[in-house]
Amino acid sequence: MPLSIEQFICRSDNYGVLVHDPDSEQTLIIDAPEEKPIVAAIERTGWKPTMLLITHHHADHVAGNLGLKQRYGMPIYGPAAERDNIPGIDEAYDDGHTLSFGAYTIHVVSTPGHTAGHVSLFIPEAKLAFTGDTLFAMGCGRLLECQPPVMFESLKKIAEWPRDTVVHCGHEYTEANARFARSVDPENEVLQRRAKEVERLRASKEMTLPTTIGDELDTNPFLRWADPAIRGTLGMEDATDSGVFAELRRRKDAF
Ligand SMILES: [Zn+2]
């Protein structure tokens, strides 16, 4: 049977996600922004958590760690480079590590940029990924601990996953991201359509995630460094891909 997903809002705009494998009866928690809504999701689904997987050390991704561990006792995994800042961590993982999840294999992919040790989690057989605060719908994370070329290399890795990979991200930032995307890619009709759909969803407080790699390749300016129209808007026709990315990130920070 395919994996089941339960996605819900925590705090104000963070996402909590549970992933359940009906065959092995194992359940992942991806990040722990807040204990209460995660407990509510566990009770609603009846799924018993077997692992908590952390993408990065920020408080709005680990705040529920100790409370959840006390309740459910599942091991907590987090990025090796950030282990000292991840409450209750049992096992550290890093680029290239794999974890078994029933018949599935979870691949740990190092995606620094937002934080220096940030990892994303990719389950190729399920065409499913979790990018924390690296990739967002039509956006990417702020560069709090790294220079732009580091994030560029991380996004390049993500951009190579199959187009039909379903991607869960750490935050509901899509509407604001769409406004910036339209400002640098105004002629992109796929983006215009998507932005309208996002406005409609947000008007009724619906979630705009998950997304897919294909939708991001078509509409996310932070994966479209090679696009001639975006390069034209920026006046950077002959710049490097990494240079275009850095300029986009700089403009978004000031947007
Ligand atoms: Zn963060």
Tab-separated table of C-alpha atoms and ligand atoms in Angstrom:
chain	number	residue	atom	x	y	z
A	1	MET	CA	0.000	0.000	0.000
A	2	PRO	CA	1.237	3.540	-0.674
A	3	LEU	CA	2.393	5.800	2.151
A	4	SER	CA	-0.232	7.950	3.874
A	5	ILE	CA	0.508	11.562	4.758
A	6	GLU	CA	-1.024	13.821	7.387
A	7	GLN	CA	-0.035	17.479	6.968
A	8	PHE	CA	-1.174	20.275	9.279
A	9	ILE	CA	-0.258	23.771	10.432
A	10	CYS	CA	1.736	24.320	13.627
A	11	ARG	CA	2.465	27.656	15.344
A	12	SER	CA	1.318	30.172	12.707
A	13	ASP	CA	2.860	29.128	9.396
A	14	ASN	CA	4.980	26.038	10.106
A	15	TYR	CA	4.012	22.652	8.729
A	16	GLY	CA	3.878	19.460	10.721
A	17	VAL	CA	3.876	16.199	8.761
A	18	LEU	CA	3.309	12.558	9.667
A	19	VAL	CA	4.178	9.832	7.152
A	20	HIS	CA	2.671	6.412	7.702
A	21	ASP	CA	3.569	3.130	6.044
A	22	PRO	CA	0.481	0.901	6.340
A	23	ASP	CA	2.472	-2.260	5.510
A	24	SER	CA	5.092	-1.967	8.262
A	25	GLU	CA	2.877	0.196	10.506
A	26	GLN	CA	5.793	2.596	10.976
A	27	THR	CA	5.245	6.348	11.217
A	28	LEU	CA	7.658	9.227	10.713
A	29	ILE	CA	7.293	12.661	12.226
A	30	ILE	CA	9.076	15.227	10.060
A	31	ASP	CA	10.266	18.128	12.250
A	32	ALA	CA	8.614	19.108	15.522
A	33	PRO	CA	7.542	22.753	15.369
A	34	GLU	CA	5.009	22.385	18.186
A	35	GLU	CA	4.001	19.484	20.390
A	36	LYS	CA	0.233	19.998	20.670
A	37	PRO	CA	-0.859	19.848	17.002
A	38	ILE	CA	1.499	16.916	16.397
A	39	VAL	CA	-0.038	15.010	19.307
A	40	ALA	CA	-3.488	15.883	17.935
A	41	ALA	CA	-2.501	14.498	14.517
A	42	ILE	CA	-1.166	11.304	16.085
A	43	GLU	CA	-4.400	10.839	18.015
A	44	ARG	CA	-6.539	11.676	14.969
A	45	THR	CA	-4.759	9.140	12.759
A	46	GLY	CA	-4.050	6.497	15.394
A	47	TRP	CA	-0.538	6.138	13.946
A	48	LYS	CA	2.221	5.272	16.408
A	49	PRO	CA	5.395	7.331	15.813
A	50	THR	CA	8.554	5.307	15.214
A	51	MET	CA	11.078	8.060	14.281
A	52	LEU	CA	11.280	11.855	14.475
A	53	LEU	CA	13.429	13.237	11.656
A	54	ILE	CA	14.761	16.790	11.975
A	55	THR	CA	15.840	18.930	9.005
A	56	HIS	CA	17.628	21.708	10.924
A	57	HIS	CA	18.158	23.153	14.381
A	58	HIS	CA	15.834	26.201	14.408
A	59	ALA	CA	13.466	26.388	17.367
A	60	ASP	CA	10.408	26.321	15.113
A	61	HIS	CA	11.501	22.853	13.891
A	62	VAL	CA	12.626	21.267	17.180
A	63	ALA	CA	10.417	22.869	19.860
A	64	GLY	CA	8.327	19.702	20.256
A	65	ASN	CA	11.258	17.258	20.439
A	66	LEU	CA	11.458	16.622	24.165
A	67	GLY	CA	7.727	16.576	24.791
A	68	LEU	CA	7.112	14.126	21.936
A	69	LYS	CA	9.989	11.931	23.044
A	70	GLN	CA	8.616	11.795	26.563
A	71	ARG	CA	5.165	10.802	25.282
A	72	TYR	CA	6.100	8.340	22.554
A	73	GLY	CA	9.751	7.392	23.179
A	74	MET	CA	10.679	7.276	19.483
A	75	PRO	CA	14.301	8.054	18.534
A	76	ILE	CA	15.158	11.526	17.221
A	77	TYR	CA	17.441	11.890	14.204
A	78	GLY	CA	19.027	15.172	13.151
A	79	PRO	CA	21.863	16.642	11.094
A	80	ALA	CA	25.325	15.761	12.452
A	81	ALA	CA	26.612	19.319	12.038
A	82	GLU	CA	23.795	20.639	14.258
A	83	ARG	CA	23.546	17.859	16.819
A	84	ASP	CA	24.490	20.117	19.747
A	85	ASN	CA	21.467	22.316	19.006
A	86	ILE	CA	18.871	19.557	18.564
A	87	PRO	CA	17.129	18.690	21.838
A	88	GLY	CA	16.895	14.970	22.591
A	89	ILE	CA	18.836	13.838	19.519
A	90	ASP	CA	19.687	10.108	19.509
A	91	GLU	CA	21.260	9.621	16.080
A	92	ALA	CA	23.005	12.109	13.809
A	93	TYR	CA	22.804	11.764	10.038
A	94	ASP	CA	24.565	13.418	7.156
A	95	ASP	CA	24.742	13.452	3.377
A	96	GLY	CA	24.426	9.966	1.875
A	97	HIS	CA	23.077	8.279	5.009
A	98	THR	CA	20.026	6.101	4.528
A	99	LEU	CA	17.303	4.983	6.922
A	100	SER	CA	14.966	2.033	6.469
A	101	PHE	CA	11.275	2.817	6.673
A	102	GLY	CA	9.361	-0.409	6.075
A	103	ALA	CA	10.226	-1.420	2.523
A	104	TYR	CA	11.253	2.162	1.701
A	105	THR	CA	14.659	3.799	1.971
A	106	ILE	CA	14.942	7.385	3.198
A	107	HIS	CA	17.930	9.189	1.702
A	108	VAL	CA	19.508	11.987	3.712
A	109	VAL	CA	20.648	14.768	1.393
A	110	SER	CA	22.805	17.594	2.696
A	111	THR	CA	21.175	20.904	1.639
A	112	PRO	CA	23.003	23.694	3.499
A	113	GLY	CA	22.154	27.339	2.907
A	114	HIS	CA	19.381	28.312	5.317
A	115	THR	CA	21.519	26.725	8.061
A	116	ALA	CA	24.994	25.257	7.637
A	117	GLY	CA	23.948	21.700	8.516
A	118	HIS	CA	20.458	21.582	6.977
A	119	VAL	CA	19.403	18.249	5.447
A	120	SER	CA	16.513	17.269	3.217
A	121	LEU	CA	14.927	13.820	3.183
A	122	PHE	CA	14.116	12.004	-0.039
A	123	ILE	CA	12.219	8.720	-0.486
A	124	PRO	CA	12.704	7.938	-4.205
A	125	GLU	CA	10.470	4.827	-4.290
A	126	ALA	CA	7.596	6.905	-2.916
A	127	LYS	CA	8.467	9.983	-5.001
A	128	LEU	CA	8.309	11.958	-1.794
A	129	ALA	CA	10.637	14.556	-0.273
A	130	PHE	CA	10.888	16.899	2.706
A	131	THR	CA	12.974	20.016	2.194
A	132	GLY	CA	12.495	21.843	5.508
A	133	ASP	CA	13.483	25.480	5.034
A	134	THR	CA	15.647	24.888	1.931
A	135	LEU	CA	13.001	24.840	-0.824
A	136	PHE	CA	9.554	26.418	-0.415
A	137	ALA	CA	6.701	26.623	-2.901
A	138	MET	CA	7.899	29.355	-5.307
A	139	GLY	CA	10.629	30.333	-2.837
A	140	CYS	CA	13.639	29.224	-0.815
A	141	GLY	CA	14.878	29.728	2.726
A	142	ARG	CA	16.742	32.816	3.861
A	143	LEU	CA	20.510	32.457	3.939
A	144	LEU	CA	21.107	32.761	7.666
A	145	GLU	CA	24.365	30.806	8.010
A	146	CYS	CA	25.742	30.450	4.470
A	147	GLN	CA	26.724	32.403	1.375
A	148	PRO	CA	24.529	32.221	-1.767
A	149	PRO	CA	26.693	29.698	-3.695
A	150	VAL	CA	26.134	27.144	-0.903
A	151	MET	CA	22.329	27.390	-1.198
A	152	PHE	CA	22.604	27.395	-4.992
A	153	GLU	CA	24.383	24.002	-4.921
A	154	SER	CA	21.734	22.624	-2.543
A	155	LEU	CA	18.864	23.773	-4.779
A	156	LYS	CA	20.655	22.318	-7.808
A	157	LYS	CA	20.590	18.892	-6.152
A	158	ILE	CA	16.868	19.215	-5.408
A	159	ALA	CA	16.140	20.394	-8.970
A	160	GLU	CA	17.493	17.074	-10.253
A	161	TRP	CA	14.881	14.960	-8.481
A	162	PRO	CA	12.134	13.631	-10.789
A	163	ARG	CA	9.456	16.167	-11.741
A	164	ASP	CA	6.696	14.100	-10.164
A	165	THR	CA	8.373	14.062	-6.733
A	166	VAL	CA	5.918	15.407	-4.150
A	167	VAL	CA	7.644	17.927	-1.874
A	168	HIS	CA	6.642	18.994	1.627
A	169	CYS	CA	8.242	22.203	2.906
A	170	GLY	CA	8.651	23.760	6.348
A	171	HIS	CA	6.388	26.794	5.963
A	172	GLU	CA	3.242	28.181	4.354
A	173	TYR	CA	4.945	31.140	2.660
A	174	THR	CA	3.517	30.495	-0.785
A	175	GLU	CA	1.381	33.595	-1.278
A	176	ALA	CA	4.209	36.043	-0.453
A	177	ASN	CA	6.616	33.948	-2.520
A	178	ALA	CA	4.246	34.122	-5.490
A	179	ARG	CA	4.188	37.927	-5.316
A	180	PHE	CA	7.974	38.057	-5.561
A	181	ALA	CA	8.056	35.381	-8.281
A	182	ARG	CA	5.634	37.417	-10.419
A	183	SER	CA	7.811	40.511	-10.021
A	184	VAL	CA	10.839	38.823	-11.603
A	185	ASP	CA	9.022	36.452	-13.993
A	186	PRO	CA	5.967	38.499	-15.059
A	187	GLU	CA	5.385	36.834	-18.443
A	188	ASN	CA	5.345	33.259	-17.074
A	189	GLU	CA	1.774	32.048	-17.697
A	190	VAL	CA	2.138	28.901	-15.606
A	191	LEU	CA	3.252	31.101	-12.720
A	192	GLN	CA	0.310	33.493	-13.237
A	193	ARG	CA	-2.149	30.592	-13.101
A	194	ARG	CA	-0.508	29.101	-10.051
A	195	ALA	CA	-0.425	32.445	-8.222
A	196	LYS	CA	-4.182	32.883	-8.816
A	197	GLU	CA	-4.877	29.385	-7.505
A	198	VAL	CA	-2.742	30.101	-4.426
A	199	GLU	CA	-4.681	33.325	-3.778
A	200	ARG	CA	-7.922	31.371	-3.997
A	201	LEU	CA	-6.674	28.703	-1.568
A	202	ARG	CA	-5.313	31.230	0.929
A	203	ALA	CA	-8.513	33.284	0.827
A	204	SER	CA	-10.184	30.252	2.420
A	205	LYS	CA	-7.142	29.466	4.627
A	206	GLU	CA	-6.403	26.238	2.763
A	207	MET	CA	-2.904	24.756	2.559
A	208	THR	CA	-0.948	25.330	-0.659
A	209	LEU	CA	1.453	22.442	-0.029
A	210	PRO	CA	2.706	19.920	-0.887
A	211	THR	CA	4.153	20.957	-4.201
A	212	THR	CA	6.051	18.980	-6.852
A	213	ILE	CA	9.501	19.385	-8.349
A	214	GLY	CA	7.841	19.924	-11.743
A	215	ASP	CA	5.675	22.784	-10.460
A	216	GLU	CA	8.717	24.368	-8.824
A	217	LEU	CA	10.851	24.044	-11.954
A	218	ASP	CA	8.061	25.819	-13.849
A	219	THR	CA	7.302	28.609	-11.352
A	220	ASN	CA	9.958	28.976	-8.634
A	221	PRO	CA	12.440	31.725	-9.620
A	222	PHE	CA	15.039	30.220	-7.265
A	223	LEU	CA	15.207	27.137	-9.530
A	224	ARG	CA	14.947	29.147	-12.768
A	225	TRP	CA	18.414	30.747	-12.808
A	226	ALA	CA	18.878	29.685	-16.438
A	227	ASP	CA	15.600	31.178	-17.677
A	228	PRO	CA	16.227	33.875	-20.319
A	229	ALA	CA	13.182	35.953	-19.294
A	230	ILE	CA	14.229	36.124	-15.631
A	231	ARG	CA	17.808	36.906	-16.654
A	232	GLY	CA	16.419	39.662	-18.862
A	233	THR	CA	14.378	41.160	-15.996
A	234	LEU	CA	17.506	41.201	-13.850
A	235	GLY	CA	19.730	42.510	-16.654
A	236	MET	CA	21.969	39.464	-16.117
A	237	GLU	CA	21.855	37.735	-19.520
A	238	ASP	CA	25.495	36.618	-19.337
A	239	ALA	CA	25.875	35.983	-15.600
A	240	THR	CA	26.608	32.593	-14.042
A	241	ASP	CA	23.676	30.518	-12.769
A	242	SER	CA	24.961	30.979	-9.238
A	243	GLY	CA	25.198	34.750	-9.771
A	244	VAL	CA	21.571	34.897	-10.963
A	245	PHE	CA	20.481	32.917	-7.913
A	246	ALA	CA	22.382	35.268	-5.561
A	247	GLU	CA	20.769	38.336	-7.142
A	248	LEU	CA	17.285	36.792	-6.851
A	249	ARG	CA	17.866	36.012	-3.176
A	250	ARG	CA	19.190	39.551	-2.565
A	251	ARG	CA	16.109	41.073	-4.216
A	252	LYS	CA	13.731	38.834	-2.298
A	253	ASP	CA	15.346	39.877	1.000
A	254	ALA	CA	14.579	43.501	0.114
A	255	PHE	CA	11.169	42.851	-1.477
B	1	ZN	ZN	14.584	27.559	9.768
